[in-house]
DNA sequence: CTTAAAATCTGGACACTGTCTAGTTTATAA
DNA sequence: TTATAAACTAGACAGTGTCCAGATTTTAAG
């Protein structure tokens, strides 16, 4: 099967996977099209048959990241369909864990590496889908009196922004060790979510 | 005065300023040491007399950004020494405005472009100073019953993270136009701050 | 004031990058 | 079977960060 043919067969996905690997080992600074090509065992310009440029590969990797995030979010939240508050908590934790476990993927998904996201429909779509899921959870929380009444979209952006801000500041190295040594990330996340929620503290 | 001497006189600062200019015109992708050097009117390797590498220049630009942010924060907050809630509001708005008015500087300050911030003492120091200012405001708010009692550091991280998350998501293009068209950034910021604060809505 | 040392700057080099173009091989379909 | 398209290679180019040897200027020591 691994006979080296002229045509790879599934080069596009191979390139995406190679990109993710390189990303996780060398970080975003070490990600180059040529390295990706070499890792996939093709010539340095082969990727251009599948991606118009480097941005396009990055879009594909980011899209993959959002798909994975959505899957994890869905898996963690679905079991608690009758308990919105728990959905919020589980969802929040999944987001934070995803960021911690996939630092560099998270980084290219959110740190403006991808410059014209609008040009990548698959990216826009899965991105929208993720946000819609958050909106749904928020709406359920509002109906259950866990979050205060308000347009669910702006409430969702607030919840998302809260989590995203804290974890981003930590990952990008903007939070001093004095803080990091004193509080666990889970503590910080719970504290922040408690700030969101009406009533009794979250477990 | 602008006689082209062999020695520039103040090349280090000239390079930092050139870097900021390029950054604001071409974004972080367009920032190169060689362009910075050209803009300052020196050879492509002249910067190495003042910066060990590109990261070092980026650290200097980021440091400059934090200094400016601190100055603006201080100017906006100081007049309200007797009104912690107003301090919180003004400070939050300054942060958001700074991000909007200095997109790319904000970007290199916070989006992990600088990889080993620990290696740059001036950066660490002004960064710490900024955070301390936030902690002070938060503490005052807690004393005034505007924010709930808690370790001020974790509360400060929460407030900061909330603002930072929302504005970052917006700037990096992760918030859909559906949302952006419906709510102004000031609305979003006020909504989020209201979520933080105990009691009556903020103006 | 002289002169040795240090700081600053130039120009050339190197490896690596993204991207383009021309041509080669394979798959597809008419 | 054959023409057309898709996938891939190899070579080129300009731009990049960084290093090096040397030139120029400033600084400081004698």
XYZ file of C-alpha atoms (C1' of nucleotides) in Angstrom:
466
model
C 0.000 0.000 0.000
C 2.704 2.526 0.827
C 4.148 2.254 -2.637
C 5.421 5.676 -3.545
C 3.214 6.631 -6.434
C 3.295 9.849 -8.326
C -0.193 10.651 -7.111
C -0.504 10.638 -3.383
C -4.192 9.854 -3.253
C -5.206 11.926 -0.272
C -2.603 14.616 -0.167
C -4.922 17.369 0.929
C -5.753 15.703 4.215
C -2.197 14.493 4.615
C -1.034 18.092 4.390
C -3.556 19.222 6.970
C -2.468 16.487 9.344
C 1.197 17.230 8.757
C 0.455 20.862 9.467
C -1.238 20.051 12.749
C 1.692 17.860 13.772
C 4.282 20.499 12.979
C 2.161 23.090 14.704
C 1.995 21.098 17.908
C 5.718 20.369 17.871
C 7.236 23.629 16.692
C 4.493 26.162 17.183
C 3.114 28.571 14.683
C 6.559 30.011 13.985
C 7.777 26.661 12.766
C 4.892 26.076 10.399
C 5.949 26.398 6.773
C 4.442 25.053 3.600
C 7.737 23.496 2.640
C 8.042 21.588 5.900
C 4.469 20.423 5.572
C 5.193 19.208 2.053
C 8.355 17.437 3.114
C 6.550 15.730 5.971
C 3.900 14.511 3.557
C 6.634 13.277 1.255
C 5.926 15.512 -1.707
C 7.748 18.303 -3.455
C 7.732 21.805 -2.051
C 5.205 23.068 -4.535
C 2.815 20.138 -4.445
C 0.595 21.814 -1.832
C -0.384 24.408 -4.400
C -2.514 21.823 -6.147
C -4.735 21.759 -3.056
C -4.280 25.105 -1.364
C -4.018 28.413 -3.107
C -1.561 29.677 -0.526
C -0.363 29.279 3.039
C -3.376 31.130 4.411
C -5.585 28.568 2.767
C -3.846 25.713 4.576
C -4.114 27.612 7.822
C -7.816 28.058 7.175
C -8.145 24.317 6.711
C -6.313 23.573 9.948
C -8.415 26.112 11.819
C -11.565 24.649 10.358
C -10.478 21.235 11.561
C -9.924 22.715 14.999
C -13.414 24.183 15.104
C -14.894 20.866 14.049
C -13.104 19.119 16.869
C -14.128 21.789 19.339
C -17.724 21.473 18.268
C -17.636 17.694 18.661
C -16.177 17.934 22.147
C -18.605 20.657 23.116
C -21.542 18.682 21.875
C -20.437 15.498 23.585
C -19.940 17.238 26.912
C -23.104 19.300 26.857
C -25.703 16.993 25.325
C -26.050 14.689 28.346
C -27.296 17.623 30.421
C -30.134 18.721 28.189
C -32.349 19.159 31.223
C -29.823 21.083 33.301
C -28.803 24.340 31.599
C -26.536 25.462 34.399
C -24.570 22.241 34.126
C -24.439 22.679 30.362
C -22.886 26.072 30.818
C -20.323 24.698 33.213
C -19.412 21.675 31.153
C -19.235 23.705 27.995
C -17.001 26.253 29.616
C -14.686 23.587 30.873
C -14.479 21.920 27.483
C -13.501 25.228 25.919
C -10.745 25.794 28.442
C -9.497 22.231 28.141
C -9.498 22.429 24.374
C -7.357 25.528 24.538
C -4.924 23.907 26.948
C -4.681 20.624 25.064
C -4.381 22.172 21.619
C -2.489 25.344 22.351
C -1.202 26.026 18.878
C -4.333 25.020 17.043
C -6.263 27.255 19.401
C -3.737 29.941 18.651
C -4.174 29.891 14.886
C -7.940 29.636 15.327
C -8.187 32.825 17.318
C -5.040 34.924 17.222
C -5.521 36.560 13.883
C -3.089 34.342 11.988
C -5.849 33.754 9.486
C -6.364 37.145 7.951
C -9.415 36.922 5.726
C -11.635 34.358 7.363
C -14.529 35.558 5.248
C -12.894 33.956 2.219
C -13.223 30.481 3.687
C -16.876 29.375 3.765
C -16.214 26.136 5.648
C -14.437 28.103 8.329
C -17.213 30.654 8.592
C -19.837 27.947 8.764
C -18.318 25.815 11.527
C -17.417 28.966 13.404
C -21.029 30.100 13.231
C -22.229 26.666 14.265
C -20.078 26.772 17.379
C -21.389 30.156 18.346
C -24.972 29.052 17.768
C -24.413 26.210 20.202
C -23.306 28.686 22.813
C -26.327 30.851 22.112
C -28.573 27.830 22.608
C -27.029 27.031 25.956
C -27.294 30.632 27.031
C -30.934 30.790 25.981
C -31.694 27.682 28.007
C -29.930 29.222 30.988
C -31.996 32.361 30.626
C -35.223 30.392 30.442
C -34.194 28.555 33.592
C -33.373 31.794 35.388
C -29.679 30.960 35.571
C -28.665 33.908 33.433
C -30.460 37.219 33.418
C -32.787 38.111 30.559
C -31.110 39.835 27.633
C -30.591 39.264 23.927
C -29.040 35.807 23.982
C -26.468 36.734 21.343
C -24.907 39.471 23.399
C -25.055 37.307 26.502
C -23.368 34.504 24.591
C -20.638 36.848 23.398
C -20.137 37.948 26.993
C -19.826 34.405 28.316
C -17.610 33.338 25.449
C -15.514 36.482 25.736
C -15.057 35.941 29.433
C -13.696 32.441 29.001
C -11.748 33.319 25.911
C -10.151 36.342 27.513
C -8.919 34.555 30.586
C -7.559 31.511 28.799
C -5.984 33.616 26.063
C -4.238 35.905 28.497
C -2.880 32.850 30.280
C -1.769 31.011 27.148
C -0.143 34.024 25.552
C 1.880 34.606 28.690
C 0.226 37.784 29.870
C -0.682 36.546 33.320
C 2.042 36.663 35.937
C 3.214 33.558 37.695
C 2.203 35.142 40.965
C -1.385 34.628 39.881
C -0.900 31.301 38.167
C 0.788 29.833 41.211
C -2.000 30.944 43.490
C -5.046 29.867 41.543
C -5.705 26.869 39.356
C -7.165 27.442 35.936
C -10.293 25.596 36.996
C -10.649 27.946 39.963
C -10.336 30.965 37.707
C -12.870 29.574 35.289
C -15.358 28.793 38.045
C -14.869 32.194 39.579
C -15.546 33.885 36.276
C -18.610 31.777 35.546
C -19.996 32.538 38.982
C -19.737 36.177 38.060
C -22.026 35.427 35.133
C -24.623 33.379 36.874
C -27.462 34.520 39.062
C -27.827 32.862 42.405
C -25.964 30.008 44.037
C -22.304 29.370 43.312
C -21.399 26.762 40.721
C -19.900 23.556 42.038
C 20.241 68.731 11.491
C 19.253 65.969 9.125
C 22.763 65.634 7.789
C 23.301 61.999 6.987
C 26.072 61.007 9.334
C 27.519 57.576 9.734
C 26.184 57.422 13.245
C 22.491 57.988 13.465
C 22.428 59.310 16.991
C 19.183 57.811 18.202
C 18.738 54.825 15.986
C 17.221 52.605 18.628
C 14.193 54.815 19.125
C 14.026 55.563 15.423
C 13.747 51.834 14.773
C 11.000 51.438 17.339
C 9.053 54.293 15.808
C 9.591 52.975 12.305
C 8.357 49.617 13.505
C 5.197 51.108 14.961
C 4.535 52.987 11.732
C 4.987 49.928 9.552
C 2.875 47.923 11.941
C -0.004 50.348 11.724
C 0.190 50.543 7.950
C 0.900 46.974 6.924
C 0.013 44.947 9.968
C 2.144 42.424 11.758
C 2.667 40.438 8.559
C 4.374 43.384 6.944
C 6.739 44.028 9.800
C 10.297 43.062 8.917
C 13.617 44.138 10.315
C 14.806 45.076 6.869
C 11.875 47.366 6.213
C 12.316 48.947 9.604
C 15.974 49.543 8.836
C 15.205 51.001 5.424
C 12.599 53.321 6.903
C 15.127 54.546 9.432
C 17.633 55.078 6.631
C 20.230 52.554 7.728
C 21.573 49.326 6.338
C 19.688 46.087 6.798
C 21.940 44.852 9.552
C 22.248 48.061 11.504
C 19.401 47.102 13.860
C 21.560 44.332 15.274
C 23.615 46.931 17.083
C 20.545 47.728 19.174
C 18.402 44.619 19.127
C 19.681 41.086 19.395
C 16.967 39.864 17.048
C 13.505 40.587 15.685
C 11.846 39.386 18.871
C 13.812 41.976 20.759
C 12.450 44.777 18.580
C 8.954 43.401 19.002
C 9.480 43.398 22.741
C 10.466 47.055 22.577
C 7.387 47.970 20.547
C 5.143 46.047 22.916
C 6.744 47.728 25.877
C 6.068 51.090 24.290
C 2.455 50.041 23.827
C 2.082 49.112 27.467
C 3.559 52.426 28.499
C 1.064 54.280 26.394
C -1.783 52.152 27.673
C -0.751 52.832 31.234
C -0.591 56.552 30.617
C -4.047 56.603 29.064
C -5.449 54.422 31.796
C -3.989 56.605 34.485
C -5.205 59.809 32.874
C -8.731 58.502 32.515
C -9.033 56.935 35.925
C -7.239 59.328 38.222
C -9.911 62.062 38.124
C -12.410 59.676 39.694
C -10.403 58.693 42.740
C -13.518 58.985 44.876
C -15.799 57.033 42.556
C -14.568 53.448 42.071
C -17.460 52.422 39.858
C -16.671 55.250 37.486
C -13.021 54.289 37.571
C -13.932 50.808 36.488
C -16.056 52.108 33.656
C -13.560 54.669 32.422
C -10.722 52.206 32.652
C -12.646 49.595 30.730
C -13.466 52.073 28.021
C -9.869 53.202 27.725
C -8.781 49.603 27.281
C -11.310 49.017 24.546
C -10.471 52.287 22.829
C -6.774 51.565 22.987
C -7.348 48.228 21.299
C -9.455 49.820 18.574
C -7.123 52.751 17.955
C -3.936 50.704 18.000
C -5.068 47.428 16.542
C -1.719 46.094 15.505
C 0.205 47.270 18.513
C -2.480 45.680 20.651
C -2.078 42.576 18.556
C 1.638 42.174 19.128
C 1.182 43.029 22.800
C -1.245 40.210 23.418
C -1.386 37.689 20.597
C 1.673 35.682 21.426
C 3.895 37.246 18.774
C 6.419 37.866 21.507
C 7.447 34.398 22.542
C 9.639 34.744 25.616
C 8.334 37.801 27.383
C 10.211 36.753 30.513
C 13.459 37.676 28.779
C 12.493 41.335 28.568
C 12.512 42.943 32.034
C 11.121 46.282 30.866
C 8.215 44.477 29.276
C 7.533 42.412 32.371
C 7.715 45.465 34.594
C 5.307 47.723 32.682
C 3.017 44.766 32.169
C 2.954 44.127 35.893
C 2.391 47.817 36.569
C -0.657 47.843 34.333
C -2.139 44.842 36.055
C -1.475 46.362 39.463
C -3.452 49.394 38.412
C -6.388 47.186 37.565
C -6.061 45.412 40.883
C -6.160 48.754 42.670
C -9.334 49.773 40.903
C -10.917 46.429 41.628
C -9.977 46.657 45.283
C -11.538 50.088 45.518
C -14.690 48.745 43.900
C -14.825 45.923 46.367
C -14.408 48.294 49.302
C -17.239 50.373 47.893
C -19.479 47.333 47.456
C -19.478 47.642 43.690
C -17.758 44.301 43.168
C -18.239 41.308 45.396
C -15.585 40.372 47.944
C -12.895 38.030 46.636
C -9.143 38.013 46.224
C -8.673 41.191 44.180
C -6.145 39.543 41.891
C -8.546 36.914 40.625
C -11.299 39.496 40.350
C -8.969 41.734 38.367
C -8.083 38.895 36.045
C -11.772 38.236 35.560
C -12.581 41.842 34.697
C -9.550 42.171 32.482
C -10.228 38.837 30.827
C -13.820 39.814 30.154
C -12.859 42.984 28.346
C -9.895 41.424 26.664
C -11.871 38.455 25.435
C -14.648 40.459 23.853
C -12.424 42.988 22.158
C -9.969 40.326 20.987
C -12.684 38.178 19.478
C -13.983 41.215 17.651
C -10.600 42.433 16.429
C -9.413 39.019 15.291
C -12.563 38.610 13.254
C -14.218 35.885 15.273
C -17.477 37.712 15.858
C -20.031 37.577 13.080
C -21.328 40.702 11.437
C -24.794 39.721 12.531
C -23.716 40.592 16.042
C -21.524 43.540 15.169
C -24.304 45.165 13.173
C -26.767 44.801 15.982
C -24.743 46.019 18.938
C -22.168 48.746 19.253
C -18.885 47.923 20.907
C -19.733 50.308 23.698
C -23.000 48.477 24.269
C -21.204 45.183 24.474
C -18.667 46.558 26.874
C -21.332 48.052 29.120
C -23.334 44.867 29.046
C -20.304 42.843 30.084
C -19.348 45.255 32.844
C -22.882 45.169 34.180
C -22.506 41.440 34.480
C -19.526 42.099 36.743
C -21.015 44.714 38.943
C -23.416 44.308 41.837
C -26.489 46.452 41.826
C -27.674 49.183 39.519
C -26.788 49.211 35.847
C -23.832 51.289 34.718
C -24.603 54.423 32.771
C 46.296 65.612 22.562
C 47.015 60.841 21.274
C 45.626 56.575 20.901
C 43.505 52.250 22.123
C 39.067 50.307 22.815
C 34.265 50.174 22.225
C 30.157 51.306 19.860
C 27.947 51.880 15.617
C 27.107 50.984 10.996
C 27.931 48.831 5.989
C 27.829 45.184 2.603
C 28.002 40.545 1.532
C 26.649 36.009 2.490
C 23.671 31.990 3.834
C 19.714 29.232 4.550
C 14.939 29.394 4.558
C 10.504 31.142 3.162
C 6.094 31.801 -0.052
C 4.937 31.780 -4.599
C 5.239 31.437 -9.735
C 6.074 29.043 -14.073
C 7.075 25.332 -17.247
C 6.977 20.831 -17.833
C 5.961 15.729 -16.448
C 3.156 12.095 -14.917
C -1.205 10.054 -13.871
C -6.309 9.837 -13.689
C -10.705 10.808 -15.899
C -13.964 10.878 -19.291
C -15.556 11.432 -24.145
C -8.211 5.390 -27.619
C -7.352 9.711 -26.863
C -7.864 14.363 -25.301
C -8.501 16.965 -21.245
C -7.930 17.779 -16.589
C -5.744 16.986 -12.188
C -1.693 16.085 -9.494
C 2.887 16.575 -8.967
C 8.177 17.923 -9.819
C 11.965 21.047 -10.440
C 13.791 25.392 -10.954
C 13.587 30.161 -10.214
C 12.816 34.682 -7.772
C 12.386 38.087 -4.267
C 12.068 38.742 0.573
C 13.283 37.254 5.160
C 16.291 36.771 9.768
C 20.792 36.354 11.040
C 25.823 36.100 10.923
C 30.358 37.814 9.636
C 34.295 40.825 8.327
C 35.445 45.198 7.919
C 34.800 50.421 7.922
C 33.694 54.532 10.544
C 32.903 57.143 14.506
C 32.674 57.995 19.450
C 34.523 57.362 24.013
C 37.841 57.032 27.383
C 42.514 56.243 29.147
C 47.141 57.532 29.075
